[in-house]
């Protein structure tokens, strides 16, 4: 089936056994993102410490692509500096917008290259991006909060 | 996969109505196309939009090739012909729904606009004269809908309540996808100014007891609005028999073009209802200070209307009438009953909606679990069906409260129309088997 290019085994593995699932403390920001056309939802928490993504945890409901993507994303960004993680997000976004023309750099995106096949299906790209957008939003809030908190502590 | 050839003997072909579905299918060129490199198309998404017969395509093309002009404003030949065609379409549609007066047919762009028209007219009634009092509402008044409304018959009323301070109430649902009418009298009370409800649910397939709801609404003096988006295309409709005050429906679900819908309203109500959109065509006398408005239906048709689409919808109505709405309804009932039986036998499948074909139309929503009893998300189900050439709708179907009510994030929906066959149901069942096997590996 042609779909094998979308439903790679690696995606199905993450879907069946998602990593980092379940909301955890402590966290600096929590967001709730939805995909209004299909009903996919994710609640996602981010902990940022010393400019590093210290933790990402989430609860989500949705299709295999959105579930697997959340798992892969959390694997990738946890432990990375915020700047490096944001660079990964840009790489992944470019891959998903490539309409099947790019394979992705496995050294950089690791398991996330498995989603290159999804980019051929415009209706599913948003599924793969849901958790990444939620993470980006939460991280912006978390780093904003941290930066705002610093002067307060210095006073 | 053999799709058309696998028809079960003794089902559609043996229809007592004499309805020849294979002949009907030949009128719809798109049904003969293939997808994904040669697979026959199995189109089970007619509740989203129906396909169009050649007669409709020909009518629109002929209009543009021979008669195109703006309506109601020219004195040349083309303008007169275009106006006549546009107004003939109104006559055809009036007859199709049993309207006693052609002026009761207002063209809109779709059902959503028709429903919004009533909701906005009601808030515009605040500044209207004494004759608009019927439409006025404010704090203490209530708007009643149901929990199975499409967002198009839910959000406009939420917005109306927000604008006026009125309260939104709704009739809940039973476990098997019916309206819970046991407590109707407590929900529709003397405070209700308008009761707006769906005739046939787009997600559950349920056909609602119009008579019962209208009787209660009348008792308390509330206006009634019926969303006929999913009923007018599939069953004989007579607005006089239904007894409602307004009926909204859309052309593209009844074999007509997109961009054209209808609001039918009782003439005596339309006569005193304030306008929604202002502009050309809807006026009587205009000065720099103020304007008076045209009589219905033109009062509610501001601007250049959807002319070719109205002509196309007129052709669609002729087409449906030619086949007979009774015969179409009987055929769809057969396919629906067959599908409910066939789907009920699929392991791990749960129908969200009435479990029988009684008082039910051909939109069947379901959720599917894999052999380890884990839910398969409708997006994944729909994707793997599509790979087999089977088009279904997945998601919350613009009726998210229904998904919340039944504790599912979304559903997969197969929906039928006059051209649907039991062989297509067989293809769906076979396709679902493939879905379960795909996620088993």
Coordinates of C-alpha atoms in Angstrom, one line a residue:
Chain A
X1 CA 0.0 0.0 0.0
X2 CA 1.3 3.5 -0.9
X3 CA 0.4 4.5 2.6
X4 CA 3.4 2.8 3.9
X5 CA 5.3 6.0 3.1
X6 CA 3.1 7.8 5.6
X7 CA 2.5 5.2 8.2
X8 CA 6.2 4.2 8.7
X9 CA 6.8 1.6 11.3
X10 CA 8.7 4.1 13.4
X11 CA 5.5 6.3 13.5
X12 CA 3.3 3.4 14.4
X13 CA 5.8 2.4 17.2
X14 CA 5.6 5.9 18.7
X15 CA 1.8 5.8 18.3
X16 CA 1.5 2.5 20.2
X17 CA 4.1 3.4 22.8
X18 CA 4.3 7.2 23.2
X19 CA 7.2 8.7 25.0
X20 CA 6.9 11.4 27.7
X21 CA 3.2 11.2 27.8
X22 CA 1.3 12.3 30.9
X23 CA 1.4 15.9 32.4
X24 CA 4.3 16.5 34.9
X25 CA 5.4 19.0 37.4
X26 CA 7.3 21.3 37.6
X27 CA 6.5 23.4 34.5
X28 CA 6.7 27.0 33.4
X29 CA 3.9 27.1 30.9
X30 CA 1.0 25.0 29.8
X31 CA -0.9 25.4 26.6
X32 CA -3.9 23.7 25.0
X33 CA -4.0 23.5 21.2
X34 CA -6.7 22.1 19.1
X35 CA -7.1 21.2 15.5
X36 CA -10.7 22.5 14.9
X37 CA -11.3 20.6 11.7
X38 CA -10.6 17.1 13.1
X39 CA -10.9 17.4 16.9
X40 CA -7.3 16.6 17.7
X41 CA -6.3 18.2 21.0
X42 CA -3.1 18.5 23.0
X43 CA -2.4 19.9 26.5
X44 CA 1.3 20.5 26.7
X45 CA 3.7 21.6 29.5
X46 CA 7.2 23.0 29.1
X47 CA 9.9 23.4 31.8
X48 CA 12.8 25.6 30.8
X49 CA 15.8 25.8 33.1
X50 CA 19.0 27.8 32.3
X51 CA 18.0 28.2 28.6
X52 CA 17.5 24.5 28.2
X53 CA 14.3 22.6 27.5
X54 CA 14.3 20.7 30.8
X55 CA 11.0 18.8 30.3
X56 CA 8.1 18.5 27.9
X57 CA 5.0 16.6 29.0
X58 CA 1.6 16.3 27.4
X59 CA -1.8 14.7 27.2
X60 CA -3.3 14.4 23.8
X61 CA -6.1 12.9 21.8
X62 CA -5.9 12.4 18.1
X63 CA -4.8 10.3 15.1
X64 CA -1.7 8.2 15.0
X65 CA 0.2 10.9 13.2
X66 CA -0.5 13.6 15.8
X67 CA 0.2 11.2 18.7
X68 CA 3.4 9.9 17.2
X69 CA 4.6 13.4 16.4
X70 CA 4.1 14.5 20.0
X71 CA 6.2 11.6 21.2
X72 CA 9.0 12.2 18.6
X73 CA 9.0 15.9 19.3
X74 CA 9.4 15.5 23.1
X75 CA 12.2 13.0 22.5
X76 CA 14.0 15.5 20.3
X77 CA 13.7 18.7 22.2
X78 CA 14.1 17.6 25.8
X79 CA 17.7 18.4 26.9
X80 CA 18.3 20.7 24.0
X81 CA 19.0 24.4 24.4
X82 CA 15.9 26.5 23.6
X83 CA 17.7 27.9 20.6
X84 CA 18.7 24.5 19.3
X85 CA 15.2 23.2 19.8
X86 CA 13.7 26.1 18.0
X87 CA 16.0 25.4 15.1
X88 CA 14.7 21.8 15.1
X89 CA 11.2 23.1 14.9
X90 CA 12.1 25.2 11.9
X91 CA 13.7 22.2 10.2
X92 CA 10.7 20.0 10.9
X93 CA 8.3 22.7 9.7
X94 CA 10.3 23.0 6.4
X95 CA 10.2 19.2 6.0
X96 CA 6.4 19.1 6.5
X97 CA 5.9 21.9 4.0
X98 CA 8.0 20.2 1.4
X99 CA 5.1 18.3 -0.2
X100 CA 7.1 15.1 -0.3
X101 CA 10.2 16.7 -2.0
X102 CA 12.5 16.4 1.0
X103 CA 13.6 13.5 3.0
X104 CA 14.9 15.4 6.0
X105 CA 18.4 15.1 7.6
X106 CA 18.3 12.1 9.9
X107 CA 21.4 13.4 11.9
X108 CA 19.4 16.4 12.9
X109 CA 15.7 15.3 13.0
X110 CA 16.3 11.7 14.0
X111 CA 13.0 9.8 14.2
X112 CA 11.2 12.9 12.9
X113 CA 12.4 12.2 9.3
X114 CA 9.8 9.4 9.3
X115 CA 7.2 12.1 8.8
X116 CA 8.5 13.1 5.4
X117 CA 5.9 10.9 3.8
X118 CA 3.1 12.7 5.7
X119 CA 4.1 15.9 3.9
X120 CA 2.6 14.5 0.7
X121 CA -0.8 14.6 2.3
X122 CA -1.8 18.2 2.8
X123 CA -4.8 17.3 5.1
X124 CA -2.5 15.5 7.5
X125 CA 0.4 18.0 7.8
X126 CA -1.5 19.8 10.5
X127 CA -1.7 16.6 12.5
X128 CA 2.0 16.3 12.5
X129 CA 2.5 19.9 13.4
X130 CA 0.0 20.2 16.2
X131 CA 2.3 19.3 19.1
X132 CA 5.2 21.2 17.6
X133 CA 3.1 24.4 17.5
X134 CA 1.9 23.8 21.0
X135 CA 5.5 23.3 22.2
X136 CA 6.6 26.5 20.4
X137 CA 3.8 28.4 22.0
X138 CA 4.5 27.0 25.5
X139 CA 8.2 27.7 25.2
X140 CA 7.6 31.3 24.1
X141 CA 5.5 31.7 27.2
X142 CA 7.9 29.9 29.4
X143 CA 10.9 31.9 28.3
X144 CA 8.9 35.1 28.4
X145 CA 7.9 34.3 31.9
X146 CA 11.5 33.4 32.9
X147 CA 12.9 36.6 31.4
X148 CA 10.2 38.6 33.0
X149 CA 10.9 36.9 36.3
X150 CA 14.6 37.6 36.3
X151 CA 14.4 41.3 36.9
X152 CA 11.9 40.7 39.6
X153 CA 14.3 38.4 41.4
X154 CA 17.2 40.9 41.0
X155 CA 15.3 43.7 42.7
Chain B
X1 CA -11.0 -4.7 -5.5
X2 CA -14.2 -5.2 -7.3
X3 CA -16.6 -2.7 -6.2
X4 CA -19.5 -2.3 -8.6
X5 CA -19.5 -6.0 -9.4
X6 CA -20.0 -7.3 -5.9
X7 CA -23.6 -6.2 -5.6
X8 CA -25.5 -8.6 -3.5
X9 CA -28.4 -10.2 -5.4
X10 CA -31.8 -9.2 -4.1
X11 CA -31.0 -5.8 -2.7
X12 CA -31.0 -2.7 -4.8
X13 CA -31.8 -4.4 -8.1
X14 CA -34.9 -5.9 -6.6
X15 CA -36.2 -2.6 -5.3
X16 CA -39.9 -2.6 -5.4
X17 CA -40.0 1.1 -6.3
X18 CA -38.6 0.4 -9.8
X19 CA -35.8 2.8 -9.0
X20 CA -32.9 1.9 -11.3
X21 CA -29.8 3.0 -9.4
X22 CA -27.4 2.0 -12.2
X23 CA -29.3 4.2 -14.6
X24 CA -29.2 7.1 -12.1
X25 CA -25.4 6.7 -11.7
X26 CA -24.9 7.2 -15.4
X27 CA -26.4 10.7 -15.0
X28 CA -23.4 11.6 -12.7
X29 CA -20.2 11.6 -14.7
X30 CA -18.0 11.9 -11.6
X31 CA -19.1 8.5 -10.3
X32 CA -17.4 6.8 -13.2
X33 CA -14.0 8.3 -12.5
X34 CA -11.2 6.4 -10.8
X35 CA -8.8 7.5 -8.1
X36 CA -5.3 6.5 -6.9
X37 CA -4.2 5.0 -10.2
X38 CA -7.3 3.1 -11.3
X39 CA -9.4 2.4 -8.3
X40 CA -13.2 2.9 -8.7
X41 CA -14.4 5.9 -6.7
X42 CA -16.7 4.9 -3.8
X43 CA -18.3 8.2 -2.9
X44 CA -19.8 7.9 0.6
X45 CA -19.6 11.6 1.5
X46 CA -22.9 13.0 0.2
X47 CA -23.9 14.5 3.5
X48 CA -20.9 16.8 3.0
X49 CA -21.9 17.6 -0.6
X50 CA -23.8 15.6 -3.2
X51 CA -22.5 15.0 -6.7
X52 CA -24.2 16.8 -9.7
X53 CA -26.1 15.2 -12.6
X54 CA -25.4 16.3 -16.1
X55 CA -28.8 18.1 -16.2
X56 CA -27.5 20.6 -13.6
X57 CA -24.2 21.1 -15.3
X58 CA -26.0 21.6 -18.7
X59 CA -28.4 24.1 -17.2
X60 CA -25.6 26.3 -15.8
X61 CA -23.6 26.1 -18.9
X62 CA -26.7 26.9 -21.1
X63 CA -27.5 29.9 -18.9
X64 CA -24.0 31.4 -19.4
X65 CA -23.8 30.5 -23.1
X66 CA -27.2 32.0 -24.0
X67 CA -28.8 34.1 -21.3
X68 CA -26.2 35.7 -19.0
X69 CA -27.2 39.1 -17.7
X70 CA -27.9 40.7 -14.4
X71 CA -31.4 40.2 -13.1
X72 CA -34.3 42.6 -12.2
X73 CA -32.6 45.7 -13.6
X74 CA -32.1 45.6 -17.4
X75 CA -34.6 46.2 -20.2
X76 CA -32.7 44.3 -22.8
X77 CA -33.4 40.8 -24.0
X78 CA -30.7 39.0 -22.0
X79 CA -31.7 40.7 -18.8
X80 CA -35.3 39.7 -19.3
X81 CA -34.4 36.1 -20.0
X82 CA -32.0 35.9 -17.1
X83 CA -34.6 37.3 -14.8
X84 CA -37.2 34.9 -16.1
X85 CA -34.9 31.9 -15.6
X86 CA -33.9 33.1 -12.1
X87 CA -37.6 33.6 -11.1
X88 CA -38.6 30.3 -12.7
X89 CA -36.1 28.6 -10.4
X90 CA -37.9 30.2 -7.5
X91 CA -41.2 28.7 -8.8
X92 CA -39.6 25.2 -9.1
X93 CA -38.2 25.3 -5.6
X94 CA -41.5 26.6 -4.1
X95 CA -43.3 23.7 -5.7
X96 CA -40.6 21.3 -4.5
X97 CA -41.2 22.1 -0.9
X98 CA -44.9 22.6 -1.1
X99 CA -44.8 26.4 -0.6
X100 CA -48.2 28.0 -1.4
X101 CA -46.7 31.3 -2.4
X102 CA -43.5 31.8 -4.5
X103 CA -42.7 34.9 -2.5
X104 CA -41.9 32.7 0.4
X105 CA -38.7 31.5 -1.2
X106 CA -35.7 33.6 -0.4
X107 CA -32.4 32.7 -2.1
X108 CA -29.3 32.7 0.2
X109 CA -25.9 31.4 -0.4
X110 CA -26.4 28.3 1.8
X111 CA -28.2 27.0 4.9
X112 CA -25.9 28.8 7.2
X113 CA -26.8 32.1 5.7
X114 CA -30.5 31.2 5.8
X115 CA -30.3 30.5 9.5
X116 CA -28.1 33.6 10.1
X117 CA -30.7 35.6 8.2
X118 CA -33.4 34.7 10.7
X119 CA -31.1 35.2 13.7
X120 CA -29.9 38.6 12.5
X121 CA -33.4 39.7 11.5
X122 CA -34.4 38.9 15.1
X123 CA -31.8 41.2 16.6
X124 CA -32.5 43.9 13.9
X125 CA -36.1 43.8 15.2
X126 CA -34.9 45.8 18.2
X127 CA -35.0 48.9 16.1
X128 CA -38.1 47.8 14.1
X129 CA -41.6 49.1 14.4
X130 CA -44.5 47.5 16.2
X131 CA -45.0 44.9 13.5
X132 CA -41.5 43.5 14.3
X133 CA -42.4 42.8 17.9
X134 CA -42.8 39.1 17.2
X135 CA -39.1 38.9 16.4
X136 CA -37.8 40.9 19.3
X137 CA -36.1 39.3 22.2
X138 CA -34.1 40.3 25.2
X139 CA -33.1 39.2 28.7
X140 CA -35.5 36.7 30.1
X141 CA -36.4 35.4 26.7
X142 CA -35.2 32.0 25.5
X143 CA -33.9 30.5 22.3
X144 CA -34.3 26.7 22.1
X145 CA -32.2 24.4 20.0
X146 CA -31.0 20.8 20.3
X147 CA -27.8 19.1 21.3
X148 CA -27.5 17.6 17.8
X149 CA -27.4 20.8 15.8
X150 CA -24.8 21.4 13.1
X151 CA -22.7 24.4 14.2
X152 CA -24.6 26.5 11.6
X153 CA -27.8 26.1 13.6
X154 CA -26.0 26.6 16.9
X155 CA -23.4 29.4 16.6
X156 CA -25.8 31.9 15.1
X157 CA -28.2 31.4 18.1
X158 CA -25.3 31.7 20.6
X159 CA -24.4 35.0 18.8
X160 CA -28.0 36.2 18.9
X161 CA -28.2 35.5 22.6
X162 CA -25.0 37.3 23.2
X163 CA -26.3 40.3 21.2
X164 CA -29.7 40.4 23.0
X165 CA -29.2 39.0 26.4
X166 CA -31.6 36.1 25.7
X167 CA -30.8 32.6 27.1
X168 CA -29.9 29.6 25.0
X169 CA -31.5 26.3 26.0
X170 CA -31.4 22.9 24.3
X171 CA -33.1 19.6 24.0
X172 CA -30.6 16.8 25.0
X173 CA -30.0 13.4 23.4
X174 CA -30.7 9.9 24.5
X175 CA -28.1 7.1 24.4
X176 CA -29.3 5.8 21.1
X177 CA -29.0 9.1 19.3
X178 CA -32.6 10.5 19.6
X179 CA -33.8 13.7 20.9
X180 CA -34.8 13.4 24.6
X181 CA -38.4 14.7 24.2
X182 CA -39.6 13.4 27.5
X183 CA -39.1 16.8 29.2
X184 CA -40.0 18.9 26.2
X185 CA -42.5 21.0 28.2
X186 CA -39.8 22.0 30.7
X187 CA -37.3 23.1 28.0
X188 CA -39.8 24.8 25.7
X189 CA -41.6 27.2 28.0
X190 CA -43.5 30.4 27.8
X191 CA -40.2 32.2 27.7
X192 CA -39.2 30.6 24.4
X193 CA -39.3 33.1 21.5
X194 CA -37.8 30.8 18.9
X195 CA -37.2 27.0 18.6
X196 CA -34.7 26.1 15.9
X197 CA -33.9 22.5 15.3
X198 CA -32.5 20.1 12.7
X199 CA -34.9 17.9 10.7
X200 CA -32.3 15.1 10.0
X201 CA -29.0 15.2 11.9
X202 CA -25.9 15.4 9.7
X203 CA -23.8 13.3 12.2
X204 CA -26.3 10.9 13.8
X205 CA -28.7 10.5 10.9
X206 CA -31.6 10.8 13.2
X207 CA -34.9 12.1 11.8
X208 CA -36.5 14.3 14.4
X209 CA -40.2 14.4 15.4
X210 CA -41.1 17.7 13.9
X211 CA -44.8 17.5 14.7
X212 CA -44.2 17.0 18.4
X213 CA -41.7 19.9 18.7
X214 CA -43.8 22.3 16.6
X215 CA -46.9 21.5 18.6
X216 CA -45.2 22.5 21.8
X217 CA -43.6 25.6 20.3
X218 CA -47.0 26.7 19.1
X219 CA -48.5 26.2 22.5
X220 CA -46.1 28.7 23.9
X221 CA -46.1 31.1 20.9
X222 CA -42.5 30.5 19.8
X223 CA -41.4 30.8 16.2
X224 CA -40.1 27.6 14.7
X225 CA -37.1 27.2 12.4
X226 CA -36.2 23.9 10.8
X227 CA -32.8 23.1 9.4
X228 CA -33.6 21.0 6.4
X229 CA -30.1 20.8 5.0
X230 CA -30.0 17.0 5.3
X231 CA -33.8 16.3 4.9
X232 CA -34.9 18.3 1.8
X233 CA -32.3 16.5 -0.4
X234 CA -33.5 13.0 0.7
X235 CA -37.3 12.9 1.4
X236 CA -40.5 14.5 0.2
X237 CA -41.0 17.8 2.0
X238 CA -44.2 19.8 2.4
X239 CA -43.8 23.0 4.4
X240 CA -47.5 23.2 5.1
X241 CA -47.6 19.7 6.6
X242 CA -44.4 20.3 8.6
X243 CA -46.1 23.3 10.2
X244 CA -42.9 25.2 10.9
X245 CA -42.4 29.0 10.3
X246 CA -39.1 28.8 8.5
X247 CA -37.1 26.1 6.7
X248 CA -33.5 26.4 5.7
X249 CA -31.8 24.2 3.1
X250 CA -28.8 24.3 0.8
X251 CA -28.5 23.5 -2.9
X252 CA -25.2 21.7 -3.1
X253 CA -26.5 18.8 -0.9
X254 CA -29.4 18.2 -3.3
X255 CA -27.5 17.8 -6.5
X256 CA -27.4 21.5 -7.2
X257 CA -24.5 23.9 -7.3
X258 CA -22.6 25.3 -4.3
X259 CA -23.3 29.0 -3.5
X260 CA -27.1 28.7 -3.4
X261 CA -29.4 28.0 -0.5
X262 CA -32.9 28.8 0.5
X263 CA -34.8 30.2 3.3
X264 CA -38.5 29.4 3.1
X265 CA -40.6 31.5 5.5
X266 CA -44.3 32.0 6.0
X267 CA -45.4 34.9 4.0
X268 CA -47.1 36.8 6.8
X269 CA -43.9 36.5 8.8
X270 CA -41.5 37.5 6.0
X271 CA -43.8 40.5 5.4
X272 CA -43.0 41.9 8.8
X273 CA -39.5 40.6 9.4
X274 CA -36.7 43.2 9.3
X275 CA -34.0 42.8 6.7
X276 CA -30.6 41.2 7.4
X277 CA -28.3 42.6 4.7
X278 CA -28.7 46.0 3.2
X279 CA -27.9 47.0 -0.4
X280 CA -29.1 46.9 -4.0
X281 CA -32.3 45.0 -4.9
X282 CA -33.7 45.0 -1.3
X283 CA -34.9 48.6 -1.3
X284 CA -38.1 50.5 -2.2
X285 CA -37.2 54.2 -1.8
X286 CA -33.7 55.4 -0.8
X287 CA -32.8 58.9 0.2
X288 CA -29.5 60.1 1.9
X289 CA -31.3 60.0 5.2
X290 CA -33.2 56.7 5.2
X291 CA -34.6 53.9 3.1
X292 CA -37.7 51.8 2.9
X293 CA -37.5 48.2 2.0
X294 CA -38.8 46.0 -0.8
X295 CA -41.4 43.3 -0.2
X296 CA -40.2 39.7 0.3
X297 CA -38.5 37.9 -1.1
X298 CA -36.4 40.7 -2.5
X299 CA -36.1 42.4 0.9
X300 CA -33.8 39.6 1.9
X301 CA -31.8 39.3 -1.3
X302 CA -29.5 42.3 -1.3
X303 CA -27.0 42.6 -4.1
X304 CA -26.7 40.6 -7.3
X305 CA -27.9 37.2 -6.5
X306 CA -26.5 33.8 -7.4
X307 CA -28.2 33.6 -10.8
X308 CA -26.6 30.6 -12.5
X309 CA -26.6 28.7 -9.2
X310 CA -30.4 29.3 -8.9
X311 CA -30.9 28.1 -12.4
X312 CA -28.7 25.1 -11.6
X313 CA -30.7 24.4 -8.4
X314 CA -33.9 24.7 -10.5
X315 CA -32.5 22.0 -12.8
X316 CA -31.6 19.8 -9.8
X317 CA -35.1 20.1 -8.4
X318 CA -36.5 19.1 -11.8
X319 CA -34.1 16.1 -11.9
X320 CA -35.1 14.9 -8.4
X321 CA -38.8 15.5 -9.1
X322 CA -38.5 13.4 -12.3
X323 CA -37.2 10.5 -10.3
X324 CA -39.6 11.1 -7.5
X325 CA -38.7 12.0 -4.0
X326 CA -40.7 9.0 -2.7
X327 CA -38.6 6.6 -4.8
X328 CA -35.4 8.3 -3.8
X329 CA -36.3 8.1 -0.1
X330 CA -37.3 4.4 -0.5
X331 CA -34.0 3.6 -2.2
X332 CA -31.9 5.4 0.4
X333 CA -33.8 3.7 3.2
X334 CA -32.9 0.4 1.7
X335 CA -29.2 1.3 1.4
X336 CA -29.3 2.7 4.9
X337 CA -30.9 -0.4 6.4
X338 CA -28.4 -2.6 4.6
X339 CA -25.5 -0.5 5.8
X340 CA -26.6 -0.6 9.4
X341 CA -26.8 -4.4 9.3
X342 CA -23.5 -4.7 7.5
X343 CA -21.6 -2.2 9.7
X344 CA -23.1 -3.7 12.9
X345 CA -21.4 -6.9 12.0
X346 CA -17.9 -5.3 11.7
X347 CA -15.8 -6.3 14.8
X348 CA -15.0 -3.3 17.0
X349 CA -17.4 -1.0 15.3
X350 CA -19.9 1.1 17.3
X351 CA -22.5 3.2 15.5
X352 CA -23.0 6.7 17.0
X353 CA -26.6 7.3 16.4
X354 CA -29.8 5.2 16.1
X355 CA -29.0 1.5 15.7
X356 CA -31.9 0.9 13.3
X357 CA -33.1 2.5 10.0
X358 CA -36.3 3.6 11.7
X359 CA -36.8 7.4 11.5
X360 CA -33.2 7.6 10.3
X361 CA -31.5 8.9 7.2
X362 CA -28.4 7.7 5.4
X363 CA -25.7 9.4 7.4
X364 CA -24.0 6.7 9.5
X365 CA -21.3 7.8 12.0
X366 CA -19.2 5.2 13.8
X367 CA -16.0 4.6 15.7
X368 CA -13.8 1.6 15.3
X369 CA -11.5 -0.2 17.7
X370 CA -8.6 -2.5 16.7
X371 CA -8.4 -6.1 17.7
X372 CA -6.6 -5.1 21.0
X373 CA -9.7 -3.0 21.7
X374 CA -7.8 0.3 21.3
X375 CA -9.7 3.0 19.5
X376 CA -8.6 3.7 15.9
X377 CA -8.7 7.5 15.2
X378 CA -11.2 8.4 12.5
X379 CA -8.4 10.3 10.6
X380 CA -6.5 7.0 10.3
X381 CA -9.6 5.1 9.3
X382 CA -10.5 7.7 6.7
X383 CA -6.9 7.8 5.3
X384 CA -6.8 4.0 4.8
X385 CA -10.3 4.0 3.3
X386 CA -9.2 6.7 0.9
X387 CA -6.3 4.7 -0.2
X388 CA -8.8 2.1 -1.3
X389 CA -10.8 4.7 -3.2
X390 CA -13.5 5.0 -0.5
X391 CA -14.4 8.6 0.3
X392 CA -15.9 9.2 3.8
X393 CA -15.9 12.2 6.1
X394 CA -13.9 12.1 9.4
X395 CA -13.9 14.6 12.3
X396 CA -16.6 16.2 14.4
X397 CA -18.8 17.0 11.3
X398 CA -19.4 20.6 12.5
X399 CA -21.4 19.1 15.4
X400 CA -18.7 19.0 18.2
X401 CA -21.3 18.9 21.1
X402 CA -22.5 15.5 19.7
X403 CA -19.0 14.1 19.9
X404 CA -18.7 15.4 23.5
X405 CA -22.1 13.9 24.3
X406 CA -21.1 10.4 23.2
X407 CA -17.5 10.7 24.6
X408 CA -15.7 10.4 21.3
X409 CA -13.2 12.8 19.8
X410 CA -14.5 12.4 16.3
X411 CA -16.3 9.9 14.1
X412 CA -16.0 8.4 10.7
X413 CA -19.2 9.0 8.7
X414 CA -20.5 7.2 5.6
X415 CA -23.4 9.0 3.9
X416 CA -25.6 8.0 1.0
X417 CA -27.6 9.7 -1.7
X418 CA -29.9 8.6 -4.5
X419 CA -26.9 7.2 -6.4
X420 CA -25.5 5.1 -3.6
X421 CA -25.5 1.3 -3.8
X422 CA -25.3 -1.6 -1.4
X423 CA -22.2 -2.7 -3.4
X424 CA -20.6 0.5 -2.1
X425 CA -21.6 -0.5 1.4
X426 CA -19.9 -3.9 0.8
X427 CA -16.8 -2.0 -0.4
X428 CA -16.8 0.0 2.8
X429 CA -17.1 -3.0 5.0
X430 CA -14.2 -4.7 3.2
X431 CA -12.3 -1.4 3.5
X432 CA -12.8 -1.3 7.2
X433 CA -11.4 -4.9 7.4
X434 CA -8.3 -3.6 5.7
X435 CA -8.1 -0.7 8.2
X436 CA -8.1 -3.1 11.1
X437 CA -5.5 -5.3 9.5
X438 CA -3.3 -2.3 8.7
X439 CA -3.0 -1.2 12.3
X440 CA -2.7 -4.8 13.5
X441 CA 0.8 -5.3 12.1

